[in-house]
mmCIF file of C-alpha atoms in Angstrom:
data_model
loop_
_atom_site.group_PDB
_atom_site.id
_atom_site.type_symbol
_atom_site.label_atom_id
_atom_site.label_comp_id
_atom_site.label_asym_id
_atom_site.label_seq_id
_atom_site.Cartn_x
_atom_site.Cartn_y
_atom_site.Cartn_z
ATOM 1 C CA UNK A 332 0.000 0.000 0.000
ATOM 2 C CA UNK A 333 1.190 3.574 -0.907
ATOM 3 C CA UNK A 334 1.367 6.109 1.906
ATOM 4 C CA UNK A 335 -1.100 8.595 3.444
ATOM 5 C CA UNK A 336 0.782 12.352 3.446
ATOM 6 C CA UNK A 337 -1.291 14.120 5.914
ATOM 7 C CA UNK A 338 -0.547 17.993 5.842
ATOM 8 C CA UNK A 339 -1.799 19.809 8.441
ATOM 9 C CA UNK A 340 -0.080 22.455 11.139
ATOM 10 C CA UNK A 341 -2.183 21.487 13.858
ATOM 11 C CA UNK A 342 0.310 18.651 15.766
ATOM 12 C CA UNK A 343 -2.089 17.177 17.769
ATOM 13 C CA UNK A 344 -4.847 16.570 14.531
ATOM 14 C CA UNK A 345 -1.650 15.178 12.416
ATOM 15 C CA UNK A 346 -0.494 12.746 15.629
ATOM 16 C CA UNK A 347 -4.619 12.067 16.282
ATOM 17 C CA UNK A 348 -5.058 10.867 12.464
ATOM 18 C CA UNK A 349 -1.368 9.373 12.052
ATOM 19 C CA UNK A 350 -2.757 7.082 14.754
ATOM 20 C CA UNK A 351 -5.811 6.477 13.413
ATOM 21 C CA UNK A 352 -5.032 5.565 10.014
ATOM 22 C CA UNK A 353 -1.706 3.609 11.378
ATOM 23 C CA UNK A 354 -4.085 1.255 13.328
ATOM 24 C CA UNK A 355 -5.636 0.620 10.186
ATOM 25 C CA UNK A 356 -2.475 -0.524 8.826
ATOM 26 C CA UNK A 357 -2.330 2.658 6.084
ATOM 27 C CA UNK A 358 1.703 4.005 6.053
ATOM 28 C CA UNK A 359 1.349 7.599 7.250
ATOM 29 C CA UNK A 360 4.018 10.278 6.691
ATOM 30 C CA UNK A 361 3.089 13.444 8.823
ATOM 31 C CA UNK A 362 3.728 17.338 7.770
ATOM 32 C CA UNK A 363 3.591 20.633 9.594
ATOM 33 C CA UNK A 364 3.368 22.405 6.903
ATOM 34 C CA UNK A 365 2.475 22.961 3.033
ATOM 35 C CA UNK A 366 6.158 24.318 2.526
ATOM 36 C CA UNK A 367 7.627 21.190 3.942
ATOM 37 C CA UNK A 368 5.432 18.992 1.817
ATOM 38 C CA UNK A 369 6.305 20.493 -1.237
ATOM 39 C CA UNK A 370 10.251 20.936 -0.951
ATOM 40 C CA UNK A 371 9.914 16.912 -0.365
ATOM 41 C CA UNK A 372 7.188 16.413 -3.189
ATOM 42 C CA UNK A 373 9.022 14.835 -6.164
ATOM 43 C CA UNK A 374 6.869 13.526 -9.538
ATOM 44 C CA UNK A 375 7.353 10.005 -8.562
ATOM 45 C CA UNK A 376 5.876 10.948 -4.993
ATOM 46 C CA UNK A 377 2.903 8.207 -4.542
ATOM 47 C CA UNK A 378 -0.032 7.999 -2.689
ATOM 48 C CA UNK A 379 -2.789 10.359 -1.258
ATOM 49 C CA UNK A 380 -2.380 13.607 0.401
ATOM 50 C CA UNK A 381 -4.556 14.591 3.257
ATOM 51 C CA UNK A 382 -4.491 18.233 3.263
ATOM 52 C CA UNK A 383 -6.332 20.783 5.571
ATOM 53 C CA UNK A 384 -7.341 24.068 3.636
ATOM 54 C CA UNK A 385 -6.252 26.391 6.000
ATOM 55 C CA UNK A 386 -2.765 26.492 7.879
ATOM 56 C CA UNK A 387 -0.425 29.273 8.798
ATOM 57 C CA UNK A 388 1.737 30.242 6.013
ATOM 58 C CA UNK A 389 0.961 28.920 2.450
ATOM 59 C CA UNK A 390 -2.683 27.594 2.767
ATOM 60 C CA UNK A 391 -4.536 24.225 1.470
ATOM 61 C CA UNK A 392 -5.639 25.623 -1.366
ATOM 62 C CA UNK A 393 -2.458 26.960 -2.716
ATOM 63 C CA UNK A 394 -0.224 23.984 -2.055
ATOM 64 C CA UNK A 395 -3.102 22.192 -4.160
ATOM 65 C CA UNK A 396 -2.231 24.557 -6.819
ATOM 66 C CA UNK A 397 1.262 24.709 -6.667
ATOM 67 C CA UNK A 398 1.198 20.697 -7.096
ATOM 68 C CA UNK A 399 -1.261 21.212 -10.229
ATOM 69 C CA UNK A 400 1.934 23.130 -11.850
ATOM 70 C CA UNK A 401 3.995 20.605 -11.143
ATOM 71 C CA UNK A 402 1.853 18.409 -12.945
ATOM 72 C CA UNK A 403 1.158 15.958 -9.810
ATOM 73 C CA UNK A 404 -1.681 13.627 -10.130
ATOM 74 C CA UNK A 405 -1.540 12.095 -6.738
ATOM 75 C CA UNK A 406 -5.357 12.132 -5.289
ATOM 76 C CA UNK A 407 -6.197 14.750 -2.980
ATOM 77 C CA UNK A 408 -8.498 14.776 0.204
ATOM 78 C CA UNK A 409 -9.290 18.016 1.814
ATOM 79 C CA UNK A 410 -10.033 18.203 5.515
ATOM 80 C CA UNK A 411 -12.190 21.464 6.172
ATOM 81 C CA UNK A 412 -14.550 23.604 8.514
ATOM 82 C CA UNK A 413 -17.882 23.985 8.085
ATOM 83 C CA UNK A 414 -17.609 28.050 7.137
ATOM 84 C CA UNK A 415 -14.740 25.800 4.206
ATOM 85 C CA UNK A 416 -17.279 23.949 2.306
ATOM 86 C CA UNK A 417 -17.837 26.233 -1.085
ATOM 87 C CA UNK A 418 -14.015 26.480 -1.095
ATOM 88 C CA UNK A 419 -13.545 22.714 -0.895
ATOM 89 C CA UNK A 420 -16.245 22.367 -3.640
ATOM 90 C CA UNK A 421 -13.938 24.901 -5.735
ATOM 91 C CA UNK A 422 -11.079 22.600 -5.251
ATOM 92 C CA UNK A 423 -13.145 19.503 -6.473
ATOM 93 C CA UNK A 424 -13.417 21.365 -9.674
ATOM 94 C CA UNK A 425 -9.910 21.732 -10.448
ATOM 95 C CA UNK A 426 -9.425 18.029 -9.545
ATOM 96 C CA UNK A 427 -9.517 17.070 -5.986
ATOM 97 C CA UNK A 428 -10.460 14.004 -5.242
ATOM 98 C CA UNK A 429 -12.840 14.614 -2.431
ATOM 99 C CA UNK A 430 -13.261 16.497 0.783
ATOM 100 C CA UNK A 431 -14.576 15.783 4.211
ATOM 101 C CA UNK A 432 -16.218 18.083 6.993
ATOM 102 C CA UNK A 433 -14.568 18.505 10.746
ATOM 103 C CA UNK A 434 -15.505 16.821 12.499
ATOM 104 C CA UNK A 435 -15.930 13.774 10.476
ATOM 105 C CA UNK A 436 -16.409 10.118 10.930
ATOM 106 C CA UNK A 437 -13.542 8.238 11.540
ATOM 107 C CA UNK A 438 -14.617 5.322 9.832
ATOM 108 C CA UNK A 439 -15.866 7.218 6.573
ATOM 109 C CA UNK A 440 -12.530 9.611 6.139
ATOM 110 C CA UNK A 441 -10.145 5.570 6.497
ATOM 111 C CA UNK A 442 -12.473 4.290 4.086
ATOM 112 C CA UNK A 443 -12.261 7.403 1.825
ATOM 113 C CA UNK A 444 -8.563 7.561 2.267
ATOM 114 C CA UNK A 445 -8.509 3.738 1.556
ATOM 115 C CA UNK A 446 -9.815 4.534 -1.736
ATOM 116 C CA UNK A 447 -7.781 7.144 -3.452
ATOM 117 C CA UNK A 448 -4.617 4.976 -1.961
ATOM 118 C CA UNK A 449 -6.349 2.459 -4.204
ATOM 119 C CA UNK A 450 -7.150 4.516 -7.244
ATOM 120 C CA UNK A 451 -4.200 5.915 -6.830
ATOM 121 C CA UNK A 452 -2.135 2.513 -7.165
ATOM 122 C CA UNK A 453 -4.158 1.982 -10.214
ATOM 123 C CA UNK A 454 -3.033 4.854 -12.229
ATOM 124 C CA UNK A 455 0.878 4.197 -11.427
ATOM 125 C CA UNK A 456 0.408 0.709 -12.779
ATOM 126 C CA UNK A 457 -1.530 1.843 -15.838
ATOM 127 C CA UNK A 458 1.212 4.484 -16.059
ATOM 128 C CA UNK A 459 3.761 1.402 -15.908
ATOM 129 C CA UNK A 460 2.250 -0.654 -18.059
ATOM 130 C CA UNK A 461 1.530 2.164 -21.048
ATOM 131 C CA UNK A 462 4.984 2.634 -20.551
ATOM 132 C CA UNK A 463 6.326 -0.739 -21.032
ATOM 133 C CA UNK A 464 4.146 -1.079 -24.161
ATOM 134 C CA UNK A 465 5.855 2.442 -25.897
ATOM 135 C CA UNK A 466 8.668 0.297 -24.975
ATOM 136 C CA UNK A 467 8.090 -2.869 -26.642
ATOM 137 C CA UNK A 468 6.683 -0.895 -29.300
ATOM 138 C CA UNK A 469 10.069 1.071 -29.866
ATOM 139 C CA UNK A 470 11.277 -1.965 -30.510
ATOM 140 C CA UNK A 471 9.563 -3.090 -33.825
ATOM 141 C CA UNK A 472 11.123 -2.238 -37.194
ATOM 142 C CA UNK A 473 8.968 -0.431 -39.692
ATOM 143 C CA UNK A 474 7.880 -3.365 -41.594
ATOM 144 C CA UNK A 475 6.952 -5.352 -38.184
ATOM 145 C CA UNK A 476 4.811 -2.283 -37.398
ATOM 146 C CA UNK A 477 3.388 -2.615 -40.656
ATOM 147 C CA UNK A 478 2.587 -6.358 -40.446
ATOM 148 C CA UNK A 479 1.048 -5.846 -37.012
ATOM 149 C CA UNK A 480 -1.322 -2.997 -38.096
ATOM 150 C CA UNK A 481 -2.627 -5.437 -40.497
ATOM 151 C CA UNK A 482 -2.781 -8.598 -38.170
ATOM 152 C CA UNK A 483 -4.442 -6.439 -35.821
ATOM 153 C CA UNK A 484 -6.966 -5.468 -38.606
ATOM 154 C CA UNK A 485 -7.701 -8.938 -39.133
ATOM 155 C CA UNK A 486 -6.200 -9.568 -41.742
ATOM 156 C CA UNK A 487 -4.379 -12.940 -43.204
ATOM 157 C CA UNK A 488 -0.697 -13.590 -44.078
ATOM 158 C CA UNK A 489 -1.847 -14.145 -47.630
ATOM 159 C CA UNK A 490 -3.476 -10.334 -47.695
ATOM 160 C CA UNK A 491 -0.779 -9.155 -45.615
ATOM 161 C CA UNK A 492 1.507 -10.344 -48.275
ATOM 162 C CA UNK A 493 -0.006 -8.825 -51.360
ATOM 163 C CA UNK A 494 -0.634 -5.410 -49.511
ATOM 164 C CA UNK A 495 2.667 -5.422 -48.604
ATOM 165 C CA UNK A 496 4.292 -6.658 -51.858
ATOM 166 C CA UNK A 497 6.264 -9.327 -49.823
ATOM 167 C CA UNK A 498 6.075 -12.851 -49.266
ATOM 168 C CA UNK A 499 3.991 -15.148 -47.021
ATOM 169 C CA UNK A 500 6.930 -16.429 -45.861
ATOM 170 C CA UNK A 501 8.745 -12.857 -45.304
ATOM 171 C CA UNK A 502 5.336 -11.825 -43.299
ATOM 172 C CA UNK A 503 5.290 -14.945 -40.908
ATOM 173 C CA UNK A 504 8.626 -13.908 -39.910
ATOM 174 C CA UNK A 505 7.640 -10.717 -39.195
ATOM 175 C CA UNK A 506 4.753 -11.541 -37.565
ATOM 176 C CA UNK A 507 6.760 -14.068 -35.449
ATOM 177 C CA UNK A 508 9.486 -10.973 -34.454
ATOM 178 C CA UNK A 509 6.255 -8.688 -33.902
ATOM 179 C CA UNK A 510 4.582 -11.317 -31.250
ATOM 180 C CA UNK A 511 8.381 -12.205 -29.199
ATOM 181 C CA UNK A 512 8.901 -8.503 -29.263
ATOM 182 C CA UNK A 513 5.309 -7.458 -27.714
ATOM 183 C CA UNK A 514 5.464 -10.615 -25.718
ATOM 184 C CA UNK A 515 2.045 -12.708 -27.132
ATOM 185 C CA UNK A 516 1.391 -15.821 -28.259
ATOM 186 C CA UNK A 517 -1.439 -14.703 -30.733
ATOM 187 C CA UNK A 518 -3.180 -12.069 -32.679
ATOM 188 C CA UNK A 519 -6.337 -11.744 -30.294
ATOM 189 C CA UNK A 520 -3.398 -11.188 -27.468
ATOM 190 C CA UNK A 521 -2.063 -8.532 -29.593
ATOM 191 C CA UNK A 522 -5.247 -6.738 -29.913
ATOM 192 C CA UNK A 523 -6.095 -6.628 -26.284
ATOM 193 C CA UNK A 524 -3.130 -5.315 -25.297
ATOM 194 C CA UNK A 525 -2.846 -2.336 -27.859
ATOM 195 C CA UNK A 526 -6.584 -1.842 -27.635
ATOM 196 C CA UNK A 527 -6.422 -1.717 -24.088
ATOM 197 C CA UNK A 528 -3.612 0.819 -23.749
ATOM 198 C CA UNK A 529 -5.379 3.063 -25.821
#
């Protein structure tokens, strides 16, 4: 599981939920401040941050925007006061991932948390894996990327041939390099994996 960052200058709400969300087994990495989260934040930074709108200093809100420069994509929960809510909603809008009300329900703000450490997970994988298929795909000559456009269309060696003014012979040999390369054992293989990375 990836880790809870929970932002907040308040030291006795960050040690109250630290505990809370440690004895439900969730990593938890504390902060005292927006500053000190974002000189650590780095792209590859994973998990969910748990970030209180307003703290002394650079606020919530900004710190939110400051990682939406940077391009982060790491889910965000927003803890905030009753008098917060049509802020929090603004933040939603740009991309937040959710926000809960003080005080809140222990149970509901683990299982939320729970859940963008989960989604969150999710996206690095599919991140991963797209990744790993530009790779593989890197990897194919020009012809091979021809041959599999067309054995992904459906079409036979014997059309694949003629369309290509080359052998049958010359296009199973391709077609063998294409499936070692992307690592399959057929054409339907092929197709799930390019159609599902698109």
């Amino acid at each position: 599981m990836t880790t809870l960052h929970i932002v907040d200058d308040d030291e006795a709400i960050r040690d109250a939920l630290g505990w809370l969300f440690q004895s439900r087994n969730v990593p938890v990495a504390g902060w005292p401040s927006a500053e000190s989260f974002l000189e650590s934040w780095r792209p590859d930074t994973a998990g969910c941050l748990l970030l209180d709108i307003r703290m002394e200093g650079m606020s919530g809100l900004e710190l939110f925007d400051r990682l939406l420069s940077k391009g982060c994509r790491m889910p965000v929960i927003f803890l905030t006061g009753h008098g917060d809510v049509p802020i929090a909603v603004g933040a939603l809008k740009k991309g937040a991932r959710d926000f809960v009300e003080k005080p809140f329900n222990d149970n509901e703000l683990v299982d939320r948390v729970i859940d963008a450490l989960a989604y969150d997970a999710e996206q690095r994988e599919r991140e991963a894996g797209q990744a790993g298929l530009a790779a593989r795909l890197a990897t194919l000559t020009q012809r091979e990327r021809q041959v599999m456009e067309l054995v992904v269309a459906g079409r036979l060696n014997k059309v694949i041939a003629d369309e290509l003014g080359i052998s049958m012979r010359t296009v199973e040999v391709h077609r063998s390099h294409v499936f070692e390369k992307m690592r399959v054992k057929t054409a339907v293989e092929l197709t799930r994996l390019l159609t599902g990375a698109a």
